[in-house]
Amino acid sequence: MAASAAGSGGTFGRDLSEWRIVLVAWRLMVLQAAHPVVGAGTAEHSTYRGRPWRRIEHTMASGRRLFQADEEQLWREVQRLDRAHRRIVGAAEDGCGYDARDPDARAWVLLTLFESVVAMRELSGDPYTAEELESSYREFAGIATVFGLSSGELPATAAELRGRLRRAVAEQLEFTATARRLLYDLLSEVPCPRRLRFLGPAGWRAVRAVAGRLAAELTVADLPAVFRERFGLVPTRRGRLLSLLLHRGARVLVTGLPDRHRYRAPGAGSPSRPRRPARRDTGRQDTRPPRLDRFFREVLDRTGDGHLTAHDFRAMAHDVCRQLELSEEGEARVYDAFERWWEELRAGMDTDGDGRVARAEYVAATLAGCDRDPAYLERGLLPALRAVFDAADADGDGLLDFAEYRVLFGGRRVHPAELAHGFRKLDTDGDGVITSAEFLRGFVDYFTARAPSAPGTQLLGRA
């Protein structure tokens, strides 16, 4: 059965879960974005610009669910991806339409995942033997067929994969704007990971400038030779040396670790250090503007381009649905609520009719709306939050216990202390559960409380 490989612990599944896979993660994204359909869909719908680390994490987490899960988890992930891809349709800047359900594009995304694991082994000086390669490919193909691809859309054997790659590069791939941005521009403007925030803005800019250049050179050196030749990408001597040292060094280091440190277990990872509590503000300054600015940057602007569009709200809905693993009906309710939220914002803030709302416009309009009308938040934000609350209330008892709250707001980036602190702040009566009223009141506080002492003002953590 196709799903049986998922839980078999085969060679491919183990290699995919090794920590050193992160060394080829950016390479994988560039290869995938070179497909015109994938590149167009990524440019319009993906959050890779504003949240590249999360984008990589989601890609790797999805791979774990597909190739290491049991049969039930495998089917849930396939169905989740199918529902998400139904919404990724549109027209690129050149007017050509795209659809993420395109079989050729889907096959390319899956094949590059397999090819990247093979490349990881080759670059580290430990390539698969011919027998291992075919065994790993059979494991991979057994899962890939669950996506409904026909036999002609996947190579029959691993030996045919290189030929398929050459044909794709020659006949289908383009050095799309998305691929170019991923390779060169994004690495020089990528936001600071939470764990490196101790560097401060100036320190991170300095580190990013150097790391961005090195990462671009490493990625070019690691890309398939046929891809580099087709698009005129010339690896530098430094890039080749960096590739040799990193991949071979990582192999020596990682393969010598015990399994609990060698492999990325679902949900594992060291939590980030909790933020220091904010200093008490004894003045009467209105603290809402910086909070709203932060909400725009960290919550709303999923694409990271400094503007809100319908794509940002679809991306937020997608993240909620992904976190909660909702049914199709549950997903539809969340997407509908976020769509109505966006339409409410667009109608009141998009004064020039270009379909976008800038950060300054959002902050100013939200402050004015909250000051002018006590029911302002009821016309967009709060209905969306009710849909989120109902979706997170897994047992339907009208309450969020800590386990349900953790599923909704937890994650690798959230320290357990911060999670518990947020729960306690929303649980205003201290009974160990959060009601819908308490949940919504916290967000109302965040948007309306002028002083920083209201419980909801720390929804995004203790800044």
XYZ file of N, CA and C in Angstrom, residues 62-213:
456
model
N 5.912 19.556 6.529
C 5.018 18.828 5.624
C 5.700 17.569 5.097
N 6.987 17.697 4.783
C 7.722 16.518 4.330
C 7.760 15.424 5.381
N 7.922 15.818 6.659
C 7.911 14.819 7.726
C 6.555 14.122 7.789
N 5.483 14.906 7.693
C 4.155 14.303 7.775
C 3.906 13.334 6.624
N 4.448 13.653 5.463
C 4.214 12.804 4.300
C 5.039 11.526 4.347
N 6.287 11.640 4.781
C 7.204 10.515 4.624
C 7.589 9.835 5.927
N 7.064 10.314 7.069
C 7.394 9.656 8.328
C 6.164 9.353 9.176
N 5.006 9.768 8.726
C 3.798 9.610 9.529
C 3.149 8.265 9.260
N 2.129 7.977 10.069
C 1.352 6.773 9.789
C 0.338 7.078 8.693
N -0.431 6.080 8.319
C -1.336 6.221 7.179
C -2.368 7.326 7.400
N -2.917 7.414 8.599
C -3.942 8.433 8.859
C -3.370 9.845 8.743
N -2.177 10.076 9.330
C -1.554 11.393 9.252
C -1.176 11.736 7.815
N -0.728 10.733 7.071
C -0.386 10.950 5.672
C -1.588 11.468 4.887
N -2.712 10.816 5.031
C -3.895 11.227 4.291
C -4.366 12.600 4.736
N -4.275 12.899 6.025
C -4.676 14.221 6.492
C -3.808 15.301 5.861
N -2.498 15.038 5.768
C -1.602 16.027 5.192
C -1.855 16.200 3.698
N -2.077 15.116 2.979
C -2.375 15.211 1.553
C -3.652 16.011 1.325
N -4.678 15.733 2.123
C -5.933 16.463 1.984
C -5.765 17.930 2.356
N -4.946 18.213 3.392
C -4.710 19.603 3.777
C -4.014 20.355 2.656
N -2.992 19.740 2.060
C -2.286 20.382 0.958
C -3.203 20.613 -0.233
N -4.076 19.646 -0.513
C -4.989 19.787 -1.640
C -5.939 20.964 -1.416
N -6.455 21.088 -0.194
C -7.366 22.205 0.090
C -6.637 23.540 -0.010
N -5.388 23.580 0.491
C -4.626 24.824 0.422
C -4.330 25.212 -1.018
N -4.009 24.220 -1.854
C -3.641 24.509 -3.235
C -4.837 24.907 -4.092
N -6.033 24.536 -3.688
C -7.212 24.963 -4.442
C -7.329 26.471 -4.485
N -6.810 27.122 -3.462
C -6.939 28.571 -3.355
C -5.788 29.306 -4.032
N -4.772 28.577 -4.498
C -3.624 29.223 -5.142
C -3.837 29.190 -6.646
N -4.639 30.089 -7.125
C -4.935 30.234 -8.550
C -4.906 31.719 -8.873
N -4.636 32.032 -10.124
C -4.625 33.432 -10.505
C -3.900 33.620 -11.812
N -3.449 34.847 -12.044
C -2.717 35.189 -13.257
C -1.420 35.875 -12.871
N -0.334 35.476 -13.514
C 0.967 36.083 -13.255
C 1.031 37.472 -13.887
N 2.140 38.184 -13.651
C 2.279 39.533 -14.190
C 2.242 39.558 -15.714
N 2.663 38.456 -16.353
C 2.632 38.417 -17.818
C 1.266 38.014 -18.366
N 0.290 37.839 -17.482
C -1.056 37.507 -17.919
C -1.346 36.019 -17.996
N -0.315 35.185 -17.865
C -0.522 33.733 -17.942
C -1.145 33.230 -16.637
N -2.124 32.371 -16.757
C -2.766 31.829 -15.579
C -1.926 30.747 -14.922
N -2.172 30.523 -13.649
C -1.499 29.453 -12.922
C -2.478 28.823 -11.950
N -2.215 27.574 -11.633
C -3.047 26.814 -10.708
C -2.134 25.831 -9.992
N -2.077 25.923 -8.656
C -1.165 25.076 -7.890
C -1.501 23.602 -7.994
N -2.711 23.279 -8.485
C -3.074 21.872 -8.645
C -2.602 21.307 -9.978
N -1.894 22.097 -10.768
C -1.356 21.635 -12.043
C -0.499 20.392 -11.805
N -0.811 19.267 -12.437
C -0.080 18.023 -12.144
C 1.422 18.137 -12.381
N 1.810 18.854 -13.438
C 3.228 18.973 -13.734
C 3.949 19.752 -12.639
N 3.328 20.834 -12.173
C 3.937 21.617 -11.100
C 4.014 20.808 -9.815
N 2.949 20.065 -9.514
C 2.952 19.251 -8.300
C 4.031 18.176 -8.373
N 4.168 17.550 -9.539
C 5.210 16.534 -9.697
C 6.595 17.149 -9.516
N 6.794 18.374 -10.042
C 8.094 19.028 -9.919
C 8.425 19.319 -8.458
N 7.463 19.796 -7.704
C 7.693 20.083 -6.283
C 8.100 18.812 -5.537
N 7.414 17.719 -5.810
C 7.741 16.470 -5.130
C 9.098 15.927 -5.567
N 9.376 15.973 -6.867
C 10.642 15.431 -7.360
C 11.837 16.231 -6.845
N 11.689 17.554 -6.724
C 12.811 18.342 -6.197
C 13.065 18.034 -4.729
N 12.022 17.641 -4.003
C 12.228 17.232 -2.612
C 13.098 15.980 -2.567
N 12.787 15.004 -3.413
C 13.605 13.788 -3.454
C 15.012 14.117 -3.941
N 15.107 14.922 -5.002
C 16.403 15.261 -5.575
C 17.286 15.979 -4.568
N 16.682 16.790 -3.697
C 17.473 17.526 -2.710
C 18.055 16.610 -1.647
N 17.323 15.565 -1.282
C 17.868 14.594 -0.334
C 19.031 13.836 -0.977
N 18.854 13.470 -2.245
C 19.945 12.813 -2.969
C 21.163 13.743 -3.026
N 20.923 15.027 -3.322
C 22.023 15.994 -3.399
C 22.708 16.155 -2.052
N 21.923 16.146 -0.973
C 22.511 16.261 0.359
C 23.526 15.141 0.592
N 23.142 13.938 0.209
C 24.068 12.807 0.370
C 25.292 12.970 -0.526
N 25.093 13.377 -1.774
C 26.227 13.503 -2.698
C 27.176 14.609 -2.270
N 26.629 15.754 -1.888
C 27.467 16.881 -1.498
C 28.273 16.586 -0.237
N 27.780 15.691 0.593
C 28.484 15.354 1.827
C 29.535 14.270 1.619
N 29.663 13.789 0.377
C 30.645 12.751 0.100
C 30.198 11.356 0.448
N 28.899 11.174 0.654
C 28.350 9.867 1.009
C 27.137 9.575 0.132
N 27.328 9.466 -1.188
C 26.179 9.273 -2.078
C 25.524 7.914 -1.889
N 24.262 7.844 -2.268
C 23.573 6.563 -2.262
C 24.266 5.591 -3.215
N 24.315 4.345 -2.834
C 24.675 3.320 -3.812
C 23.497 3.172 -4.770
N 23.717 2.507 -5.889
C 22.643 2.323 -6.871
C 21.458 1.600 -6.246
N 21.741 0.617 -5.403
C 20.659 -0.131 -4.751
C 19.923 0.738 -3.743
N 20.675 1.528 -2.944
C 20.052 2.413 -1.967
C 19.203 3.477 -2.655
N 19.694 3.989 -3.783
C 18.976 5.025 -4.503
C 17.625 4.524 -4.992
N 17.622 3.333 -5.559
C 16.358 2.781 -6.059
C 15.408 2.446 -4.912
N 15.944 1.966 -3.800
C 15.102 1.661 -2.642
C 14.476 2.937 -2.081
N 15.287 3.993 -1.988
C 14.769 5.266 -1.485
C 13.723 5.838 -2.432
N 13.955 5.679 -3.736
C 12.992 6.211 -4.699
C 11.670 5.461 -4.633
N 11.731 4.156 -4.442
C 10.484 3.389 -4.304
C 9.710 3.860 -3.077
N 10.429 4.124 -1.983
C 9.790 4.650 -0.771
C 9.140 5.997 -1.068
N 9.882 6.875 -1.750
C 9.353 8.193 -2.100
C 8.155 8.086 -3.047
N 8.286 7.285 -4.092
C 7.223 7.188 -5.091
C 5.946 6.598 -4.507
N 6.088 5.722 -3.507
C 4.912 5.146 -2.880
C 4.047 6.201 -2.219
N 4.675 7.239 -1.668
C 3.924 8.334 -1.068
C 3.462 9.307 -2.138
N 4.325 9.609 -3.124
C 3.986 10.594 -4.150
C 2.737 10.203 -4.926
N 2.509 8.898 -5.114
C 1.339 8.465 -5.878
C 0.039 8.779 -5.154
N 0.098 9.006 -3.842
C -1.115 9.352 -3.094
C -1.677 10.688 -3.574
N -0.853 11.515 -4.184
C -1.310 12.814 -4.686
C -2.095 12.688 -5.990
N -2.291 11.470 -6.469
C -3.098 11.279 -7.662
C -2.367 11.538 -8.958
N -1.034 11.572 -8.932
C -0.274 11.772 -10.157
C -0.282 10.505 -10.994
N -0.337 10.672 -12.286
C -0.328 9.508 -13.170
C 1.081 8.954 -13.271
N 1.191 7.746 -13.789
C 2.494 7.093 -13.870
C 3.456 7.860 -14.765
N 2.939 8.582 -15.758
C 3.812 9.314 -16.661
C 4.372 10.591 -16.085
N 3.826 11.036 -14.965
C 4.269 12.297 -14.377
C 5.435 12.126 -13.414
N 5.755 10.902 -13.055
C 6.904 10.598 -12.222
C 7.791 9.594 -12.949
N 9.118 9.749 -12.859
C 9.988 8.728 -13.458
C 9.701 7.357 -12.851
N 9.848 6.344 -13.663
C 9.576 4.990 -13.176
C 10.638 4.533 -12.188
N 11.877 4.993 -12.370
C 12.977 4.589 -11.490
C 13.832 5.804 -11.169
N 14.657 5.663 -10.149
C 15.562 6.756 -9.782
C 16.581 7.006 -10.876
N 16.938 5.968 -11.620
C 17.921 6.130 -12.689
C 17.438 7.105 -13.759
N 16.125 7.248 -13.894
C 15.566 8.155 -14.895
C 15.436 9.589 -14.383
N 15.725 9.801 -13.109
C 15.493 11.118 -12.523
C 16.398 12.177 -13.127
N 17.666 11.870 -13.347
C 18.587 12.877 -13.894
C 18.148 13.302 -15.292
N 17.679 12.358 -16.089
C 17.179 12.710 -17.418
C 15.961 13.601 -17.329
N 15.085 13.301 -16.375
C 13.901 14.133 -16.178
C 14.296 15.553 -15.769
N 15.306 15.666 -14.909
C 15.777 16.974 -14.472
C 16.344 17.753 -15.655
N 17.139 17.114 -16.492
C 17.717 17.800 -17.653
C 16.632 18.296 -18.602
N 15.621 17.476 -18.850
C 14.537 17.888 -19.749
C 13.754 19.053 -19.157
N 13.501 18.987 -17.849
C 12.754 20.071 -17.207
C 13.522 21.388 -17.300
N 14.838 21.337 -17.062
C 15.644 22.551 -17.133
C 15.630 23.112 -18.550
N 15.735 22.250 -19.525
C 15.812 22.695 -20.919
C 14.477 23.171 -21.466
N 13.371 22.542 -21.043
C 12.091 22.774 -21.700
C 11.064 23.516 -20.850
N 11.188 23.472 -19.523
C 10.124 24.011 -18.682
C 10.566 25.125 -17.754
N 11.727 24.980 -17.150
C 12.113 25.912 -16.099
C 12.512 27.276 -16.660
N 12.322 28.289 -15.816
C 12.731 29.651 -16.119
C 13.422 30.204 -14.874
N 14.314 31.143 -15.090
C 14.903 31.820 -13.935
C 13.928 32.926 -13.548
N 12.844 32.501 -12.893
C 11.736 33.399 -12.590
C 12.159 34.502 -11.635
N 11.331 35.548 -11.569
C 11.609 36.636 -10.634
C 11.641 36.122 -9.201
N 10.792 35.145 -8.898
C 10.773 34.579 -7.550
C 12.069 33.830 -7.248
N 12.531 33.014 -8.215
C 13.779 32.276 -8.018
C 14.950 33.237 -7.845
N 14.972 34.296 -8.657
C 16.057 35.276 -8.568
C 16.031 35.984 -7.207
N 14.830 36.342 -6.773
C 14.712 37.036 -5.482
C 15.158 36.121 -4.341
N 14.753 34.863 -4.386
C 15.164 33.915 -3.361
C 16.677 33.764 -3.319
N 17.285 33.716 -4.488
C 18.715 33.439 -4.547
C 19.563 34.639 -4.130
N 19.139 35.821 -4.515
C 19.991 36.987 -4.294
C 19.403 38.027 -3.336
N 18.203 38.496 -3.604
C 17.687 39.652 -2.870
C 17.220 39.307 -1.471
N 16.448 38.216 -1.330
C 15.833 37.921 -0.041
C 16.867 37.658 1.040
N 17.978 37.049 0.656
C 19.003 36.730 1.642
C 19.664 37.990 2.223
N 19.562 39.099 1.504
C 20.159 40.339 2.008
C 19.167 41.198 2.770
N 17.899 40.753 2.850
C 16.899 41.535 3.567
C 16.045 40.673 4.490
N 16.456 39.434 4.696
C 15.683 38.490 5.495
C 15.556 38.979 6.939
N 14.373 38.843 7.548
C 14.217 39.301 8.934
C 15.022 38.459 9.908
N 15.309 39.028 11.042
C 16.137 38.359 12.042
C 15.372 37.212 12.697
N 15.961 36.017 12.774
C 15.320 34.934 13.529
C 15.222 35.313 15.004
N 14.215 34.794 15.650
C 13.988 35.155 17.051
C 15.217 34.879 17.920
N 15.900 33.772 17.655
C 17.018 33.401 18.521
C 18.225 34.319 18.381
N 18.249 35.144 17.331
C 19.385 36.045 17.139
C 19.024 37.492 17.426
N 17.877 37.721 18.043
C 17.473 39.100 18.302
C 18.375 39.800 19.306
N 19.168 39.025 20.038
C 20.104 39.653 20.976
C 21.144 40.489 20.239
N 21.307 40.269 18.917
C 22.270 41.045 18.143
C 21.837 42.492 17.979
N 20.524 42.743 18.060
C 20.021 44.081 17.820
C 19.949 44.368 16.332
N 19.227 45.429 15.924
C 19.068 45.734 14.490
C 20.389 45.944 13.760
N 21.308 46.724 14.355
C 22.583 46.992 13.685
C 23.425 45.720 13.574
N 23.453 44.938 14.646
C 24.217 43.689 14.611
C 23.676 42.724 13.592
N 22.336 42.615 13.505
C 21.748 41.692 12.538
C 22.006 42.160 11.109
N 21.937 43.461 10.848
C 22.221 43.949 9.493
C 23.641 43.591 9.070
N 24.589 43.708 10.000
C 25.974 43.367 9.678
C 26.123 41.868 9.411
N 25.518 41.053 10.280
C 25.592 39.603 10.107
C 24.890 39.198 8.809
N 23.721 39.790 8.565
C 22.934 39.439 7.376
C 23.674 39.780 6.084
N 24.377 40.905 6.078
C 25.096 41.304 4.869
C 26.139 40.265 4.476
N 26.861 39.774 5.482
C 27.886 38.757 5.203
C 27.246 37.399 4.930
N 26.310 36.991 5.815
C 25.688 35.680 5.679
C 24.902 35.581 4.378
N 24.258 36.683 3.958
C 23.489 36.661 2.716
C 24.369 36.367 1.513
N 25.520 37.029 1.446
C 26.439 36.777 0.320
C 26.944 35.336 0.327
